[in-house]
CSV table of C-alpha atoms and ligand atoms in Angstrom, one decimal:
chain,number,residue,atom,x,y,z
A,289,UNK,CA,3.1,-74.1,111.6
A,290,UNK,CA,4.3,-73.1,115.1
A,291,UNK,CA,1.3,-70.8,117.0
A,292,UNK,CA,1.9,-68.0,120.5
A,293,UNK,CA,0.7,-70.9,123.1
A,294,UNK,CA,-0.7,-67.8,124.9
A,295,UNK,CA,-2.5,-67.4,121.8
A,296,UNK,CA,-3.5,-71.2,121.7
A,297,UNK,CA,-4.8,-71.1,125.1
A,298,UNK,CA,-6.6,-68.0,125.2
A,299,UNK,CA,-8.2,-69.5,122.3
A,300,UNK,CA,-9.0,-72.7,123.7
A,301,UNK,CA,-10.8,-71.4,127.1
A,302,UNK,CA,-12.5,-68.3,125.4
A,303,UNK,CA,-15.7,-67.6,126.1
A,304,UNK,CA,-16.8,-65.2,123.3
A,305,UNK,CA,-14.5,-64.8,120.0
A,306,UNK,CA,-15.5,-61.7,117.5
A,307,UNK,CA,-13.8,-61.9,114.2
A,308,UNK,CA,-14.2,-59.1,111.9
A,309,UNK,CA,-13.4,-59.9,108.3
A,310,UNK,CA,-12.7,-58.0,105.4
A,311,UNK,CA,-12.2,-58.4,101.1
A,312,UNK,CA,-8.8,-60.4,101.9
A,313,UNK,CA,-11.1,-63.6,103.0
A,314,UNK,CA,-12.4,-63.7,99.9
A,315,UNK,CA,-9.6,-63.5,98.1
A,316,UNK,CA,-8.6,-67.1,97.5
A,317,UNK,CA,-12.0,-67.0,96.4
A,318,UNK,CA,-10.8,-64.9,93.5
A,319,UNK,CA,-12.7,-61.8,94.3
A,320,UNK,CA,-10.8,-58.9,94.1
A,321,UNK,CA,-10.4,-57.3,96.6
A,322,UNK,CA,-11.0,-53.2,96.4
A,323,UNK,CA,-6.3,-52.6,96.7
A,324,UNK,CA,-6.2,-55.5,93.9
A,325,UNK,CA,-5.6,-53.7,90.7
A,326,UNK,CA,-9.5,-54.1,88.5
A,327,UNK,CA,-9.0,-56.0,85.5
A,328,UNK,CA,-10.8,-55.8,81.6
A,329,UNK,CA,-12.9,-53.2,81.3
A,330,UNK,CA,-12.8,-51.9,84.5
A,331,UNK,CA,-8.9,-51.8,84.8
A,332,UNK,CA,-9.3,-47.5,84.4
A,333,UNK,CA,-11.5,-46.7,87.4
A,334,UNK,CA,-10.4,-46.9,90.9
A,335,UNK,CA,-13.4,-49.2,93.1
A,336,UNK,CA,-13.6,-45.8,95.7
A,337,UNK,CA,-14.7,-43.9,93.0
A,338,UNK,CA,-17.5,-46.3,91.7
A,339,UNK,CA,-19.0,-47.1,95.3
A,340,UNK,CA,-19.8,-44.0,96.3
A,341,UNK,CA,-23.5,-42.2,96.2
A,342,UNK,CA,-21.9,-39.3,93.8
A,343,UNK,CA,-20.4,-41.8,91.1
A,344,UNK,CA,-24.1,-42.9,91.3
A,345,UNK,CA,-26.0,-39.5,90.8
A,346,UNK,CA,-23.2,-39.0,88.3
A,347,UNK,CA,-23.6,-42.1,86.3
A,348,UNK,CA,-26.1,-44.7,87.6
A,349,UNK,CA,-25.2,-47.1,84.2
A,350,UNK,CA,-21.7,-47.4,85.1
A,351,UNK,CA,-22.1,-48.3,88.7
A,352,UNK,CA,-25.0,-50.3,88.0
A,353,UNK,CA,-22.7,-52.7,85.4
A,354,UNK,CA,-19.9,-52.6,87.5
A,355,UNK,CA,-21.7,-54.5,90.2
A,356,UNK,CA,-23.9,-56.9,87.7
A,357,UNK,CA,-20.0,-57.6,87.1
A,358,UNK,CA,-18.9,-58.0,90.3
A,359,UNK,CA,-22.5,-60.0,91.0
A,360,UNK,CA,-21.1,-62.4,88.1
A,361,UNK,CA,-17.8,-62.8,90.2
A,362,UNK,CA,-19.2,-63.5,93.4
A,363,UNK,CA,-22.1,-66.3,91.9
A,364,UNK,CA,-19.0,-68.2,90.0
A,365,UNK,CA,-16.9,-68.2,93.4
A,366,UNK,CA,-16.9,-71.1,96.1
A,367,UNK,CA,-16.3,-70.2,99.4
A,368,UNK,CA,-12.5,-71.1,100.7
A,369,UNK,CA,-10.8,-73.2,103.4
A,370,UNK,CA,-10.6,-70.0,105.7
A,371,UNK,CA,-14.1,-68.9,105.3
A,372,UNK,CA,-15.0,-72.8,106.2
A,373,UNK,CA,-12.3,-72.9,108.7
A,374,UNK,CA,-14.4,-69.8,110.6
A,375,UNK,CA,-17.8,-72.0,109.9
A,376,UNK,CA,-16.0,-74.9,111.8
A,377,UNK,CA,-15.2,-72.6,114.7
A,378,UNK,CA,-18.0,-71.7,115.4
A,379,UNK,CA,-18.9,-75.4,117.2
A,380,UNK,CA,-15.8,-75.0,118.5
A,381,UNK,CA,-16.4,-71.8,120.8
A,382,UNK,CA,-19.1,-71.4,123.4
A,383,UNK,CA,-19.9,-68.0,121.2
A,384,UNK,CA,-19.1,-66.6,118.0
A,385,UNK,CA,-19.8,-63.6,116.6
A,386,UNK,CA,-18.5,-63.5,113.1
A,387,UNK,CA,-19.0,-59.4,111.5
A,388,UNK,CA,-18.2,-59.3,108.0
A,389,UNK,CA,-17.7,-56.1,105.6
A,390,UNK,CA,-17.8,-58.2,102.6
A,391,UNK,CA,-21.1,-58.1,100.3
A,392,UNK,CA,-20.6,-61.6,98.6
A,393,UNK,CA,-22.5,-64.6,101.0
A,394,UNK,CA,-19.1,-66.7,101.1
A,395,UNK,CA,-19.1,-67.1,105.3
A,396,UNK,CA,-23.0,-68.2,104.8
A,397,UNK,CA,-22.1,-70.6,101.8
A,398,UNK,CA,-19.0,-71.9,104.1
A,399,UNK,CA,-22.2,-72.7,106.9
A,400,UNK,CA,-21.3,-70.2,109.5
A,401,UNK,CA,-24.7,-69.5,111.1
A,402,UNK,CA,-25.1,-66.3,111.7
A,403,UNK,CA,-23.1,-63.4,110.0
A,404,UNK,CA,-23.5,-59.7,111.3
A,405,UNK,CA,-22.9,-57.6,107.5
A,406,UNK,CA,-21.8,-54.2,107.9
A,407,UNK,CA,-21.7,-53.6,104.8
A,408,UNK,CA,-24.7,-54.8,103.2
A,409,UNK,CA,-25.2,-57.8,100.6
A,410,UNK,CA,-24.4,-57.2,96.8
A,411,UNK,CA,-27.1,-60.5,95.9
A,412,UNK,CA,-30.0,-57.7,97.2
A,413,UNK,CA,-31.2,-54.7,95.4
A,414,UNK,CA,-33.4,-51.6,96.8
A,415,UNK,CA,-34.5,-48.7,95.7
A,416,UNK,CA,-32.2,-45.9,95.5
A,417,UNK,CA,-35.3,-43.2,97.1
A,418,UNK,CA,-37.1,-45.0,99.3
A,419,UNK,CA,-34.7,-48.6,100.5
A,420,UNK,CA,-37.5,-50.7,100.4
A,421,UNK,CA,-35.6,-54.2,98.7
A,422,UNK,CA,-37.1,-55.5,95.8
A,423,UNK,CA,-36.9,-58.6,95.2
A,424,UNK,CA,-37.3,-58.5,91.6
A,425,UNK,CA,-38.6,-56.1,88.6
A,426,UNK,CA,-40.5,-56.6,85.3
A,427,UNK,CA,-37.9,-56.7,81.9
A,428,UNK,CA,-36.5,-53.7,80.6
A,429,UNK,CA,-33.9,-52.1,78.5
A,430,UNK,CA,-33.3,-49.4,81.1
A,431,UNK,CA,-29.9,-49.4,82.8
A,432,UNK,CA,-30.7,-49.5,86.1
A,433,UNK,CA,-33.8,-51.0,86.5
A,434,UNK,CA,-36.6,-48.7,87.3
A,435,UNK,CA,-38.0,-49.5,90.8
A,436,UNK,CA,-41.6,-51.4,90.1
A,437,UNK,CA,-43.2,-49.4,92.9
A,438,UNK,CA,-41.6,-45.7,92.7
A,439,UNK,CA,-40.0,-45.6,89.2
A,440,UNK,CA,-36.7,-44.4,90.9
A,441,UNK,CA,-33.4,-46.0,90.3
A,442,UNK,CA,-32.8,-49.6,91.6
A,443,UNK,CA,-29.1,-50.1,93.0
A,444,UNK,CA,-27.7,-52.7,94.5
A,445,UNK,CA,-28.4,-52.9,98.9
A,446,UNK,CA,-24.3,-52.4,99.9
A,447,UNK,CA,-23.5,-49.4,102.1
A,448,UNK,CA,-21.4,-47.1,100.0
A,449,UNK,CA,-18.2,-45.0,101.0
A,450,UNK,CA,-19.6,-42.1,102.9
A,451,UNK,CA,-23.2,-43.8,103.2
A,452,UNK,CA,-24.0,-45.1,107.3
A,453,UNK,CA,-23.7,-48.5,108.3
A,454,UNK,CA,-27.1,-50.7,108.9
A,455,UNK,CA,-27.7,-49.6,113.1
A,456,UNK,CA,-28.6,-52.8,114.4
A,457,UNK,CA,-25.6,-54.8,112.2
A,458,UNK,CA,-23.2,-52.0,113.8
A,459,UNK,CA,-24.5,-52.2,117.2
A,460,UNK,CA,-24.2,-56.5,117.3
A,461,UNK,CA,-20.8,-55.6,115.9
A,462,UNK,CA,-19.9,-53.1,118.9
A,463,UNK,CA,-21.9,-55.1,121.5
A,464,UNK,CA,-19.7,-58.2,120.5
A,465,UNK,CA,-16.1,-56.1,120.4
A,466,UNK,CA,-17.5,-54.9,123.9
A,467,UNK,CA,-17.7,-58.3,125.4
A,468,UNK,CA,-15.3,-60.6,123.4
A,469,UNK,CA,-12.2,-62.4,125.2
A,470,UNK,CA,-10.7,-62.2,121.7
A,471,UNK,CA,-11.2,-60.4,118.5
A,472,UNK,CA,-9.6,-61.2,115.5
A,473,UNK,CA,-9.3,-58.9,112.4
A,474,UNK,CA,-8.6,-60.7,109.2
A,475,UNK,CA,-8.2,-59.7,105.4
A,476,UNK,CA,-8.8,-56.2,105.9
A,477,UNK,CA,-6.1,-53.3,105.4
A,478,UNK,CA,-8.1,-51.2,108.7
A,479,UNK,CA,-8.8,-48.1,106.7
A,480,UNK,CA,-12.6,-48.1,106.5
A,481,UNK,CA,-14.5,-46.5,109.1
A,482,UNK,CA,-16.1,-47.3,111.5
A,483,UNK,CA,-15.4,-51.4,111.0
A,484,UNK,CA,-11.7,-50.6,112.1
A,485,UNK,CA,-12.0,-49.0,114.8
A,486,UNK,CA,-14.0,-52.0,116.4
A,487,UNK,CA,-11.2,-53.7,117.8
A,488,UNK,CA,-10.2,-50.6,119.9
A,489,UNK,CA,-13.2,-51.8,121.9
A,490,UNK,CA,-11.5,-54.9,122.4
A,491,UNK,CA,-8.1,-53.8,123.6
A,492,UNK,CA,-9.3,-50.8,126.1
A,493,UNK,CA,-10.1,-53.8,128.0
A,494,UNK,CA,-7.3,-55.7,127.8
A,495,UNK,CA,-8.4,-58.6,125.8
A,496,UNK,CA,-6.8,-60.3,123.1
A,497,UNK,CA,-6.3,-59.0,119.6
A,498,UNK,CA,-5.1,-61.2,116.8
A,499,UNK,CA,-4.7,-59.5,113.0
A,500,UNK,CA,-4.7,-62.2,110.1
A,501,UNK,CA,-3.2,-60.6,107.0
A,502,UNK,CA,-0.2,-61.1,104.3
A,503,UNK,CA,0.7,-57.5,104.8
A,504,UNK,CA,1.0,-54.9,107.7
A,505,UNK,CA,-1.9,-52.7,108.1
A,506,UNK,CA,-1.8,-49.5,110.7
A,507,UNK,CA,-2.8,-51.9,113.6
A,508,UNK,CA,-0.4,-54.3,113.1
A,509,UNK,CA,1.9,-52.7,115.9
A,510,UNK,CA,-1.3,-52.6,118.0
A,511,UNK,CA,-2.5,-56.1,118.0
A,512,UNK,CA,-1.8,-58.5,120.8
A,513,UNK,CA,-0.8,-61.3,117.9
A,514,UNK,CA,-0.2,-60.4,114.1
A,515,UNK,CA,-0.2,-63.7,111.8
A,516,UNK,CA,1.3,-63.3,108.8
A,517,UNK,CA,-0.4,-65.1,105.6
A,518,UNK,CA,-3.2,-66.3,103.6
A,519,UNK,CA,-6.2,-66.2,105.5
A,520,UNK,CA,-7.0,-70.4,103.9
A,521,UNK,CA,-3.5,-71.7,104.8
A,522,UNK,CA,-3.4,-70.1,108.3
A,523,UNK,CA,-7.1,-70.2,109.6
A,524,UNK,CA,-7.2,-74.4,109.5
A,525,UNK,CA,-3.4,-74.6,111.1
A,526,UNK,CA,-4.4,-72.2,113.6
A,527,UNK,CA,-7.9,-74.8,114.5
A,528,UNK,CA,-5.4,-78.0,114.3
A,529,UNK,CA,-2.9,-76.1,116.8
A,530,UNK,CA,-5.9,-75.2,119.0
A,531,UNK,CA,-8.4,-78.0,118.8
A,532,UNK,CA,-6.2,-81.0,117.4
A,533,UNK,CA,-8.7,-83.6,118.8
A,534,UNK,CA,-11.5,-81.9,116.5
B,796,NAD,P1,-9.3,-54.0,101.3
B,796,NAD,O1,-9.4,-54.4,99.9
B,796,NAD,O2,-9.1,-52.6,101.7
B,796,NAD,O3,-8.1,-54.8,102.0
B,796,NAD,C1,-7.9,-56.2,101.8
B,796,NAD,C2,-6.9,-56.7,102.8
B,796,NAD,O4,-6.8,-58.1,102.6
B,796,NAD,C3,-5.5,-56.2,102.5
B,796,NAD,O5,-5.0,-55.7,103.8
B,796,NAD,C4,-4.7,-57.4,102.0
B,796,NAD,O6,-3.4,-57.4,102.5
B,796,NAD,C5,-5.5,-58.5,102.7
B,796,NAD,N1,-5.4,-59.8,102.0
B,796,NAD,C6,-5.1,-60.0,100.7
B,796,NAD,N2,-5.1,-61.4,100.4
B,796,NAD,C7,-5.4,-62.0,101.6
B,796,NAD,C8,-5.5,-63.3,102.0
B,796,NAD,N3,-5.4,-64.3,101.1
B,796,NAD,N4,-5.8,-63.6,103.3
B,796,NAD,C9,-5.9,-62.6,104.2
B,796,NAD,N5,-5.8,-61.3,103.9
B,796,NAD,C10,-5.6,-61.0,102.6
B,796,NAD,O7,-10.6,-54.6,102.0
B,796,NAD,P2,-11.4,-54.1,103.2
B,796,NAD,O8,-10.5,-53.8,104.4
B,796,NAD,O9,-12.4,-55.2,103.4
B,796,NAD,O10,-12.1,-52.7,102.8
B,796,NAD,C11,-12.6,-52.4,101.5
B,796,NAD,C12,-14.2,-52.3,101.4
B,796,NAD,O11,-14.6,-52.9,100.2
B,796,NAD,C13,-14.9,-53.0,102.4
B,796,NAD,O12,-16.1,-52.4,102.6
B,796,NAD,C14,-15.2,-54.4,101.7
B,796,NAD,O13,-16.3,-55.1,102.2
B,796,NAD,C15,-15.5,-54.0,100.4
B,796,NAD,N6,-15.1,-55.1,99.4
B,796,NAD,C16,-15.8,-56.3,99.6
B,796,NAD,C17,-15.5,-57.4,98.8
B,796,NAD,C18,-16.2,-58.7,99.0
B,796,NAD,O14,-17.3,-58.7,99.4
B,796,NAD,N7,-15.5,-59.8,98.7
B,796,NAD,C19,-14.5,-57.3,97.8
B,796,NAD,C20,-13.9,-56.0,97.6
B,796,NAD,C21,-14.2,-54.9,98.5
């Protein structure tokens, strides 16, 4: 696989890299990700109108079993050769700041270090009044959970369309697109706010931008470098390109 050599040595004598990372990582993983047609039982809704705080208030069963169901997809899954492709680069870089919109663990089962989640963690659960996480709840027939301290609704700790982003995860996110010689955006289609607008930050300075995707995506005019592909054939090529001796 033949790589920009601009690309290849920018790569090679950056400083910082940010990589932002959406459901298309996971993919090879066999999560769905939320443009993926839902299968079974959930094959009638749309995922945007289950993760929201209304289909919630509307029907806390249904959104509760869609994620024990998405919960039983992300336990059977093993992370993939891109997700430990991104673990392995960050020895490779002086500094790595790896922001991640996904909700299912796979970067820290890969072994990357330290992952900035904007979008919360599906494995946690809090309570739908108050946020405190609970960590776990006596038996009960009642779908969801009632929390053991209020007796609101449990629901799982992921930020919801419409819901705000965790500050300080959103602010290490920002801080790192700030500063970053390159910023790579891969597996996500850019529509969901505010994660895709963090690579503006990057190119109002001039620095590199790299998308990683099988499709186009509004910013793939935009980027300095587009790459098209699965994230787990293209992420190792791109590390043997720029660090054979590793
Ligand atoms: P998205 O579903 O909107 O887009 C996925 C993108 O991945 C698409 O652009 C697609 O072309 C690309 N893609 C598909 N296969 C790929 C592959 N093998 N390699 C690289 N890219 C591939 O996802 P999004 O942009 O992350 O936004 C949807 C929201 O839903 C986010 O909040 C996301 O975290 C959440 N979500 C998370 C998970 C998860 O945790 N695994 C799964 C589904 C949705």
């Amino acid at each position: 696989m033949q790589f920009d050599a601009q690309l290849i040595e920018t790569l090679r004598g950056a400083r910082h890299v940010a990589v932002l990372t959406g459901a298309g990582v996971s993919a090879e993983s066999k999560i769905p990700t939320f443009r993926d047609a839902m299968t079974g039982l959930w094959a009638r809704y749309r995922p945007e109108e289950l993760a929201t705080p209304q289909a919630f208030a509307a029907n806390p069963k249904l959104v509760w079993d869609w994620y024990q169901w998405r919960r039983g997809l992300v336990e059977a899954a093993a992370p993939n050769e891109g997700q430990k492709a991104l673990a392995r680069l960050a020895d490779l870089v002086p500094r790595l700041t790896l922001i991640t919109q996904n909700v299912d663990s796979l970067h820290q089962r890969a072994g990357s270090p330290e992952v900035v989640e904007l979008h919360g963690n599906i494995s946690r659960t809090k309570c739908a009044r108050e946020g405190r996480i609970v960590a776990s709840w006596p038996d009960t027939d009642q779908v969801p959970p009632p929390c053991p301290h209020c007796g609101a609704h449990l629901r799982p700790d992921v930020v919801w369309f419409g819901e705000s982003l965790p500050p300080e995860a959103l602010r290490q996110a920002a801080d790192a697109a700030r500063r970053c010689d390159v910023f790579f955006s891969i597996g996500t289609s850019a529509l969901v706010q505010p994660a895709a607008s963090l690579i503006y930050e990057t190119m109002r300075r001039g620095g590199m931008t790299v998308e990683l995707n099988p499709g186009e995506t509004p910013q793939s005019d935009e980027v300095t470098h587009s790459l098209r592909g699965p994230s787990g054939v293209i992420l190792p090529a791109l590390l043997h390109a720029a660090w054979p001796e590793a």
